[in-house]
CSV table of C-alpha atoms in Angstrom, one decimal:
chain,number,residue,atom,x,y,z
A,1,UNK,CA,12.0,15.1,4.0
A,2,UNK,CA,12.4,14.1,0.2
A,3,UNK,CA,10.5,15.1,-2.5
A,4,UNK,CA,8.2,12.3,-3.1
A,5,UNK,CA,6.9,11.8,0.9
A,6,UNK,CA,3.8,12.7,1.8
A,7,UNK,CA,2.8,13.6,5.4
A,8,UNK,CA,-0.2,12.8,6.8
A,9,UNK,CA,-2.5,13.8,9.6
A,10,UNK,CA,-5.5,12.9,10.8
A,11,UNK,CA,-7.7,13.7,13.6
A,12,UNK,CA,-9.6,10.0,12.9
A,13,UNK,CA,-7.9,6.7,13.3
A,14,UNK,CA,-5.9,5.5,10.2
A,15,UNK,CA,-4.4,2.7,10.4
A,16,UNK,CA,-0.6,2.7,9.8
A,17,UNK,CA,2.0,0.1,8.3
A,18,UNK,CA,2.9,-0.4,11.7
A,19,UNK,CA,2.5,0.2,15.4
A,20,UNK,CA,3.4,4.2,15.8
A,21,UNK,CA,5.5,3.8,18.9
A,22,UNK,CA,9.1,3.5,18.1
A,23,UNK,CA,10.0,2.8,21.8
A,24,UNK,CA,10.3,-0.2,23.4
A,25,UNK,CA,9.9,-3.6,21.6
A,26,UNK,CA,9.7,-2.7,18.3
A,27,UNK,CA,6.7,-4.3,16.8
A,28,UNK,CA,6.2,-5.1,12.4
A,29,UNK,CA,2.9,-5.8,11.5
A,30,UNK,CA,3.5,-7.0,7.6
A,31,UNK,CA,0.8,-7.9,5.8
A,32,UNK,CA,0.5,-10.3,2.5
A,33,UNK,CA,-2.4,-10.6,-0.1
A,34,UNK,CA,-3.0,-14.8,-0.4
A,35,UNK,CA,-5.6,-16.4,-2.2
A,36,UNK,CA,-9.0,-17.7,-0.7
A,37,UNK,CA,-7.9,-21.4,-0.7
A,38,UNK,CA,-4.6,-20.7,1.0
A,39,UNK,CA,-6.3,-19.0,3.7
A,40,UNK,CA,-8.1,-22.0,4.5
A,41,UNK,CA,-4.9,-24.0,5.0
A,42,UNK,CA,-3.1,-20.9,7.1
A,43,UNK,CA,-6.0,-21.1,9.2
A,44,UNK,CA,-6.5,-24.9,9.4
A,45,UNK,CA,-9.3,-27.1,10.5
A,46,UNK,CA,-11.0,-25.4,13.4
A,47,UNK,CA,-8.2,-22.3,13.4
A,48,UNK,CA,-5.9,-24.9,14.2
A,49,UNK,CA,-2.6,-23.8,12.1
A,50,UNK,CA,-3.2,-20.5,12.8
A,51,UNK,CA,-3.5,-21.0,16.6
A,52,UNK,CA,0.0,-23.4,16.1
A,53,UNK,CA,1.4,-20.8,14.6
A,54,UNK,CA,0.9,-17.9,16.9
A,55,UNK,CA,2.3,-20.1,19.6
A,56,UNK,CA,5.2,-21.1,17.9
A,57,UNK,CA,6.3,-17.3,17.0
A,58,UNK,CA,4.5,-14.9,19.6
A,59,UNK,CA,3.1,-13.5,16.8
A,60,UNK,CA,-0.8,-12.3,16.3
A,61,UNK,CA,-1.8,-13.6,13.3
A,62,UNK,CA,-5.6,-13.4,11.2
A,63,UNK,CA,-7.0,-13.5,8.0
A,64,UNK,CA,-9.2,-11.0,6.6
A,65,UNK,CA,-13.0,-12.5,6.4
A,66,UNK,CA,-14.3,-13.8,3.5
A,67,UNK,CA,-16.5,-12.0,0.8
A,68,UNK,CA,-18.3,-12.8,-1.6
A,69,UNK,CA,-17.5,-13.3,-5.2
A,70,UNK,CA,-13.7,-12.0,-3.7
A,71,UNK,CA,-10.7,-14.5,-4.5
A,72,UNK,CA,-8.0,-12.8,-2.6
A,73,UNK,CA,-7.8,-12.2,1.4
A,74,UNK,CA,-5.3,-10.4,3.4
A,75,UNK,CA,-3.0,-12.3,5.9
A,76,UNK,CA,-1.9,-9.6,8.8
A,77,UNK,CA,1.0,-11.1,11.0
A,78,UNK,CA,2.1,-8.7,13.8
A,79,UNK,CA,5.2,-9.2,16.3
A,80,UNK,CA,9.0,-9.1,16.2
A,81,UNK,CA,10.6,-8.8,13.5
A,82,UNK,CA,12.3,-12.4,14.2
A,83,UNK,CA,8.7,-13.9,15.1
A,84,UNK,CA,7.1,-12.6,12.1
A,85,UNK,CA,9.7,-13.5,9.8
A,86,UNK,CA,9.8,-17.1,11.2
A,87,UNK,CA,6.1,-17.3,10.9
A,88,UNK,CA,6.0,-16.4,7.3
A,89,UNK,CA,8.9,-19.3,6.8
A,90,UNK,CA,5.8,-21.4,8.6
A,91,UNK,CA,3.7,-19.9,6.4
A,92,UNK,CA,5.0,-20.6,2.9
A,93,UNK,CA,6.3,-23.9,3.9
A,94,UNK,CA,2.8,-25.1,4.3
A,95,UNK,CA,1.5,-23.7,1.6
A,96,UNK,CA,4.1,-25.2,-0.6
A,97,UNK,CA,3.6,-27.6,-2.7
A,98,UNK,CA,4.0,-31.4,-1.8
A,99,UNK,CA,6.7,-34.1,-3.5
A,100,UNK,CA,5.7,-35.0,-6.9
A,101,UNK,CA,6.4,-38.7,-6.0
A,102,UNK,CA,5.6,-39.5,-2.5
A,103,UNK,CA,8.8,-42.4,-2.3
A,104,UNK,CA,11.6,-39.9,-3.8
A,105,UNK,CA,14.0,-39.0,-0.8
A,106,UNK,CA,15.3,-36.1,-1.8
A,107,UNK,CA,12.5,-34.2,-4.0
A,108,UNK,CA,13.2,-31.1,-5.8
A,109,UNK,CA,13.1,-27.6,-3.7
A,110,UNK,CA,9.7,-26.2,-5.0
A,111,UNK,CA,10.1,-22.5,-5.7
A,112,UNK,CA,7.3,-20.4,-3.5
A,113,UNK,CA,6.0,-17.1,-3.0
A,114,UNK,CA,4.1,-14.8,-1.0
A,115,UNK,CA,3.0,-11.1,-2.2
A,116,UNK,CA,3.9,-8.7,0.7
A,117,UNK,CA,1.7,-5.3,0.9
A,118,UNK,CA,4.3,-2.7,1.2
A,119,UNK,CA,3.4,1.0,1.9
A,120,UNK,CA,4.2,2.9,-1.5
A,121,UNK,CA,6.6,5.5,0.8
A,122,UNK,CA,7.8,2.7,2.5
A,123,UNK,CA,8.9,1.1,-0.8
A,124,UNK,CA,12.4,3.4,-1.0
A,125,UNK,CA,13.2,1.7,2.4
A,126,UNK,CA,12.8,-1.7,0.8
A,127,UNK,CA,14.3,-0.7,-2.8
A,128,UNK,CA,17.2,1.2,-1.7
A,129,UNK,CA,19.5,3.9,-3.8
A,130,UNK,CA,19.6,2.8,-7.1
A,131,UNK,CA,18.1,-0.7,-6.2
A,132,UNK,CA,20.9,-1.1,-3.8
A,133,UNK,CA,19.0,-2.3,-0.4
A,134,UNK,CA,17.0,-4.9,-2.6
A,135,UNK,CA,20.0,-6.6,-4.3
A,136,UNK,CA,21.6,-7.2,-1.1
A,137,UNK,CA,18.5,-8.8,0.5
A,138,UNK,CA,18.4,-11.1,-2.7
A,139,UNK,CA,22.0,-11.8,-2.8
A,140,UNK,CA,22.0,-12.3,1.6
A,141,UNK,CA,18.6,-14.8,1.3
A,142,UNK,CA,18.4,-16.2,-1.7
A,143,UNK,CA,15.5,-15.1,-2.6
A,144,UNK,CA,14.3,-13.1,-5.9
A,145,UNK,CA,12.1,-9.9,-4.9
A,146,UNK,CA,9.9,-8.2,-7.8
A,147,UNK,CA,8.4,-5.2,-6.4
A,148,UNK,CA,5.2,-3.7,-8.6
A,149,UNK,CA,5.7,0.0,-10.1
A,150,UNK,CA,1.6,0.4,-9.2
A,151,UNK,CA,0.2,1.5,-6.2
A,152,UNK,CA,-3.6,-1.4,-5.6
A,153,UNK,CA,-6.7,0.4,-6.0
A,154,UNK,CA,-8.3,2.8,-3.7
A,155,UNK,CA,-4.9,2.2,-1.2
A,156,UNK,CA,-1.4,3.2,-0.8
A,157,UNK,CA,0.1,-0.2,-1.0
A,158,UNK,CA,2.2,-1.9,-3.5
A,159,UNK,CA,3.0,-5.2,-3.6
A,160,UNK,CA,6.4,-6.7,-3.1
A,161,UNK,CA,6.8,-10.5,-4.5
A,162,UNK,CA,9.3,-12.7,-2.4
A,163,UNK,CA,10.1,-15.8,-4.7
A,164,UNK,CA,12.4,-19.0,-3.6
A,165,UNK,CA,12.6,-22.1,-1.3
A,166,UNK,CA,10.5,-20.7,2.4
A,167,UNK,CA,13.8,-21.1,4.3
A,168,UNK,CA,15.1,-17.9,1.6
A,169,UNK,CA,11.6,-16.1,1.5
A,170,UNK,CA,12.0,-16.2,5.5
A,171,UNK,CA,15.3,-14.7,5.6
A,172,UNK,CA,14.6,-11.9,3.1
A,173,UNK,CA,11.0,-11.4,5.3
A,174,UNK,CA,13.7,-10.6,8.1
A,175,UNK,CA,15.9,-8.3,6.4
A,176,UNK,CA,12.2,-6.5,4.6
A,177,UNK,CA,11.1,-6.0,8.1
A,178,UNK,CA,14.0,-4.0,9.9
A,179,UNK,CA,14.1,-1.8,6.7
A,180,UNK,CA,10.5,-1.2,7.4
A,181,UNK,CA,11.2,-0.8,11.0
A,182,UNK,CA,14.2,1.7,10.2
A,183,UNK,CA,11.9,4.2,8.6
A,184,UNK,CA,8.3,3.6,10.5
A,185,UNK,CA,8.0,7.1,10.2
A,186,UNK,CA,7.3,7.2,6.5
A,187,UNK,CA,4.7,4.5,6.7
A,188,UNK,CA,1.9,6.4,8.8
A,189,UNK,CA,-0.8,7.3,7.1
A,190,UNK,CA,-1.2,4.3,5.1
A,191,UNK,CA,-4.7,3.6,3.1
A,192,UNK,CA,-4.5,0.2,3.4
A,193,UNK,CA,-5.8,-2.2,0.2
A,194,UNK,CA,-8.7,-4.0,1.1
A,195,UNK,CA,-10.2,-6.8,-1.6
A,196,UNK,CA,-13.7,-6.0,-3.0
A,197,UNK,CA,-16.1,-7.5,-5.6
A,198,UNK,CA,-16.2,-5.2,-8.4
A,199,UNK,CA,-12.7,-3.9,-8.9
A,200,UNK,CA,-10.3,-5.4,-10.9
A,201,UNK,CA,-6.3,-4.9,-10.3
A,202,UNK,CA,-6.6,-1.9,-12.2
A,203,UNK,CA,-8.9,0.0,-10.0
A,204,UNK,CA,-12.4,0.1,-13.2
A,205,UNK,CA,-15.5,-1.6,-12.5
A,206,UNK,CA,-16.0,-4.0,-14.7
A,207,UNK,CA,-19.3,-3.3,-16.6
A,208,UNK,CA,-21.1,-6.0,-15.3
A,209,UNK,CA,-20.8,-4.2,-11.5
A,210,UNK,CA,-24.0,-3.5,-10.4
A,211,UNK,CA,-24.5,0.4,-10.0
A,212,UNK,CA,-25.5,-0.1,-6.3
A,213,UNK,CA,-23.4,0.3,-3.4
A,214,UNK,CA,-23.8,-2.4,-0.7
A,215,UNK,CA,-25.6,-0.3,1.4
A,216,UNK,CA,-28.1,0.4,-1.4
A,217,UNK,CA,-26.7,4.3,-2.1
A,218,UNK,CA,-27.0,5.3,-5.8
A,219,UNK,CA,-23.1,5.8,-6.6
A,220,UNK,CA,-21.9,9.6,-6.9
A,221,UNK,CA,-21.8,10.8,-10.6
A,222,UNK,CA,-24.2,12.1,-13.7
A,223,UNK,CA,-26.5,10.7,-12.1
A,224,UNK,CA,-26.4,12.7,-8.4
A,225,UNK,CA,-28.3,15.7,-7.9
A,226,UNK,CA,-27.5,19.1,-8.9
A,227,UNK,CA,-25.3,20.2,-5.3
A,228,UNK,CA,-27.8,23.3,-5.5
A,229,UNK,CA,-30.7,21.1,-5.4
A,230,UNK,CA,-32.8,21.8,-2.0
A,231,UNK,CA,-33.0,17.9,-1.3
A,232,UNK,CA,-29.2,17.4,-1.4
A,233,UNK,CA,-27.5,16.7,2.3
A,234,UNK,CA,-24.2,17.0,3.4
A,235,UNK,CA,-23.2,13.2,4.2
A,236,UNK,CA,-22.7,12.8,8.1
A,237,UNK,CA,-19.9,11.2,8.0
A,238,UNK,CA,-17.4,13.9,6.6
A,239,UNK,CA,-13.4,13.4,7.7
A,240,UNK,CA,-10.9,16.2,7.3
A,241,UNK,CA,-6.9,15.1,6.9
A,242,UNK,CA,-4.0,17.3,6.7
A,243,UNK,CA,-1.5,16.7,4.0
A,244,UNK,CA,1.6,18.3,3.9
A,245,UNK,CA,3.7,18.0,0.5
A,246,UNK,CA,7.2,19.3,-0.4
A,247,UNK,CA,6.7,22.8,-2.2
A,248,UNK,CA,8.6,21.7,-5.3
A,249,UNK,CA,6.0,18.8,-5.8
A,250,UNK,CA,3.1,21.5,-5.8
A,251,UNK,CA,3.0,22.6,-8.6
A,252,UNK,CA,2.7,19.1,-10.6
A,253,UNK,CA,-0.3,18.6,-8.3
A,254,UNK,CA,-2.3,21.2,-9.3
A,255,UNK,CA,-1.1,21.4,-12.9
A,256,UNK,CA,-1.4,23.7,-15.5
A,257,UNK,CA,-4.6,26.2,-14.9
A,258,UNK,CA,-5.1,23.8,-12.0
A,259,UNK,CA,-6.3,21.1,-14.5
A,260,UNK,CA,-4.8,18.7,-12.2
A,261,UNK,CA,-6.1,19.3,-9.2
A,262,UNK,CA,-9.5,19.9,-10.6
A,263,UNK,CA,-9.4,16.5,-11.7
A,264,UNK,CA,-8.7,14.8,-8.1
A,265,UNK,CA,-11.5,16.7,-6.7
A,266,UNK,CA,-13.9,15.8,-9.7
A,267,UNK,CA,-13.0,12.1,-9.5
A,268,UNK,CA,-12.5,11.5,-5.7
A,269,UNK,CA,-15.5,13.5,-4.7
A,270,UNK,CA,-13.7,15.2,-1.8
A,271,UNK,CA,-13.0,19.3,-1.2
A,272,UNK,CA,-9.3,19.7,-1.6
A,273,UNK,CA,-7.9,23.5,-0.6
A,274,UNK,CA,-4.0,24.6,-0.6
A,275,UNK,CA,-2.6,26.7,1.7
A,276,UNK,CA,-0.9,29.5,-0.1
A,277,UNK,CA,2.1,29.7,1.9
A,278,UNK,CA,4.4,26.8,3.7
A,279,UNK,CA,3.4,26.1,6.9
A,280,UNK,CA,6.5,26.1,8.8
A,281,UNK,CA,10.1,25.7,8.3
A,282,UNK,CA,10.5,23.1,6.3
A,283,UNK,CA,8.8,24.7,3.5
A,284,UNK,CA,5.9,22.4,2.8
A,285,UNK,CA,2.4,23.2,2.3
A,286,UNK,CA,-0.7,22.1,3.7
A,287,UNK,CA,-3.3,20.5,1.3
A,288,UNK,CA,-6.4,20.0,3.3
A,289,UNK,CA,-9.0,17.6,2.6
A,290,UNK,CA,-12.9,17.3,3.2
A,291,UNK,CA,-15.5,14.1,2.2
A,292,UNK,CA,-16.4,10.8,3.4
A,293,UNK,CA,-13.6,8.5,4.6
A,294,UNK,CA,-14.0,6.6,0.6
A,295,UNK,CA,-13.8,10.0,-0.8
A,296,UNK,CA,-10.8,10.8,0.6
A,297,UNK,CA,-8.8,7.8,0.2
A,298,UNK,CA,-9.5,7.8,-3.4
A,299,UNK,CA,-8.1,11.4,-3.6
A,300,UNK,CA,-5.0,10.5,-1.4
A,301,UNK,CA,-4.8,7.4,-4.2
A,302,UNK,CA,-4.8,10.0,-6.8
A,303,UNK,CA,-2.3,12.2,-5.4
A,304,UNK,CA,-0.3,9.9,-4.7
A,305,UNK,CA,0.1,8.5,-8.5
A,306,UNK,CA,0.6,11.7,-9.1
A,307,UNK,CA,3.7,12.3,-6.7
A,308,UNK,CA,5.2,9.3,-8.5
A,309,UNK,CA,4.3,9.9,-11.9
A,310,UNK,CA,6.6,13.6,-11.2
A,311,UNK,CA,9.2,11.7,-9.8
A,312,UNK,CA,9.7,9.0,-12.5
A,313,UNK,CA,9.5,11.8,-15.0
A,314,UNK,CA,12.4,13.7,-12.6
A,315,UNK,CA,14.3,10.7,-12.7
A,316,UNK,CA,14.4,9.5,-16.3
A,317,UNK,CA,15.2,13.4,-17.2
A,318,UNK,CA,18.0,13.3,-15.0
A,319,UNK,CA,19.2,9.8,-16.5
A,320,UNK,CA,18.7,11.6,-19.9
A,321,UNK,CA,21.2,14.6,-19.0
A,322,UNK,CA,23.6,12.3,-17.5
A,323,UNK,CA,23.7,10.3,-20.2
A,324,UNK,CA,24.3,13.0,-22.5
A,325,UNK,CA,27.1,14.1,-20.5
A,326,UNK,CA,28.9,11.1,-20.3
């Protein structure tokens, strides 16, 4: 396993980037971030489009629902890598925009785009050595592919931006989707981005948020009670996951004095103990994890920056001693 996976385990259900059974058909489930208004029009009067579309493909296809004072939704298409790949070419061709001049013949190729959700460990799959596996997508579809160095708040995911005419966004979707397929492994354990009113793309509240949550909870914080206070109660809803990281990784996580680590539990809210030896042959250890299913995605959001903050700092160090060799 490299250095920068994480491997997770979960006695509850998380969902994954894909479906978990590599035999058989192989089945991608991709997932894109689109706006509110271009939901309506993959959806189409009555569900129509999307009901077109699932029977032009074989694929499943839905849209997350709608909430309020949200602007984004996410688009979830699930089948074979062909069908999903043709159904995105559907997709962005319909979401494209029309002829400037309804009597030219031969209009311009409008330039689209549609944001993929990629899991972050997944992203090495898509990237490649070096940027290797992404240049030859580009240069095999025609397509231009920014992938973001950030991981979306509270999640896992990064987004991967497929630019060009739908025909060339189709044929990279293809060639995305059996790299994702080749390492399925890697993408289990996914926390999954989901759109909510009061975060912003870099994870704050804005200051305007209410301090409620929707259910009407006072958020955790100053403002909690003291944990020794008689009327404080263990939520009910507590989830334990099993995280196993690379031993050489350890010691970034928990950071000098354990200033680190201390930090993850303070700002996720969840118990986080480490296993003081590796757990089996491969010499990784065990980080355990205890809090409300919110509680512990934020700390699996935290650890994972972390993981990739160390291995951009490995990286540009070794760059730095190269370069000083050559």
């Amino acid at each position: 396993m490299s250095s920068d996976a994480l491997v997770i385990q979960d006695s509850s259900s998380v969902p994954a980037s894909r479906s978990p059974s590599p035999a058989g058909n192989e089945v991608l489930t991709l997932r894109a971030l689109v706006s509110t208004k271009d939901a309506g029009v993959i959806i189409g009067k009555g569900g129509k489009n999307v009901a077109d579309l699932r029977e032009q493909t074989g694929v499943k296809a839905g849209v997350s629902k709608v909430i309020p004072g949200v602007h984004e939704r996410v688009l979830t298409v699930s089948g074979s890598v062909e069908g999903v790949a043709k159904a995105y070419t559907i997709i962005v061709s319909q979401l494209s925009p029309a002829p400037s001049s309804p009597g030219e013949t031969n209009p311009p190729v409008s330039p689209s785009s549609i944001r993929l959700l990629i899991s972050h460990n997944l992203m090495g799959s898509v990237i490649g050595r070096s940027g290797m596996k992404i240049k030859a997508i580009q240069d095999a579809s025609g397509a231009r592919m920014i992938a973001s160095k950030d991981m979306l708040p509270q999640s896992t995911e990064r987004i991967v931006e497929v630019q060009g005419s739908y025909e060339s966004i189709g044929r990279a979707i293809e060639d995305i989707g059996r790299a994702l397929l080749e390492d399925w492994e890697r993408g289990l354990g996914t926390v999954l981005f989901h759109p909510g009113a009061g975060e912003d793309r870099s994870g704050r509240r804005p200051a305007h948020a209410s301090n409620r949550r929707p259910n009407g909870d006072a958020p955790r914080g100053r403002t909690s009670p003291s944990p020794h206070s008689p009327s404080t109660q263990q939520p009910s809803n507590l989830r334990t996951q099993n995280i196993s990281i690379p031993s050489d990784m350890v010691g970034c996580i928990i950071g000098r004095n354990g200033t680190k680590i201390t930090e993850i539990r303070r700002l996720s809210g969840s118990k986080i103990s480490i296993a003081k030896e590796p757990h089996d042959e491969t010499g990784e250890r065990m980080f355990t994890i205890v809090g409300t299913p919110e509680a512990n995605e934020k700390a699996l959001f935290l650890l994972y920056n972390q993981l990739e903050s160390e291995k951009e700092r490995r990286v540009g160090r070794e760059q730095l001693q190269q370069d000083e060799q050559d």
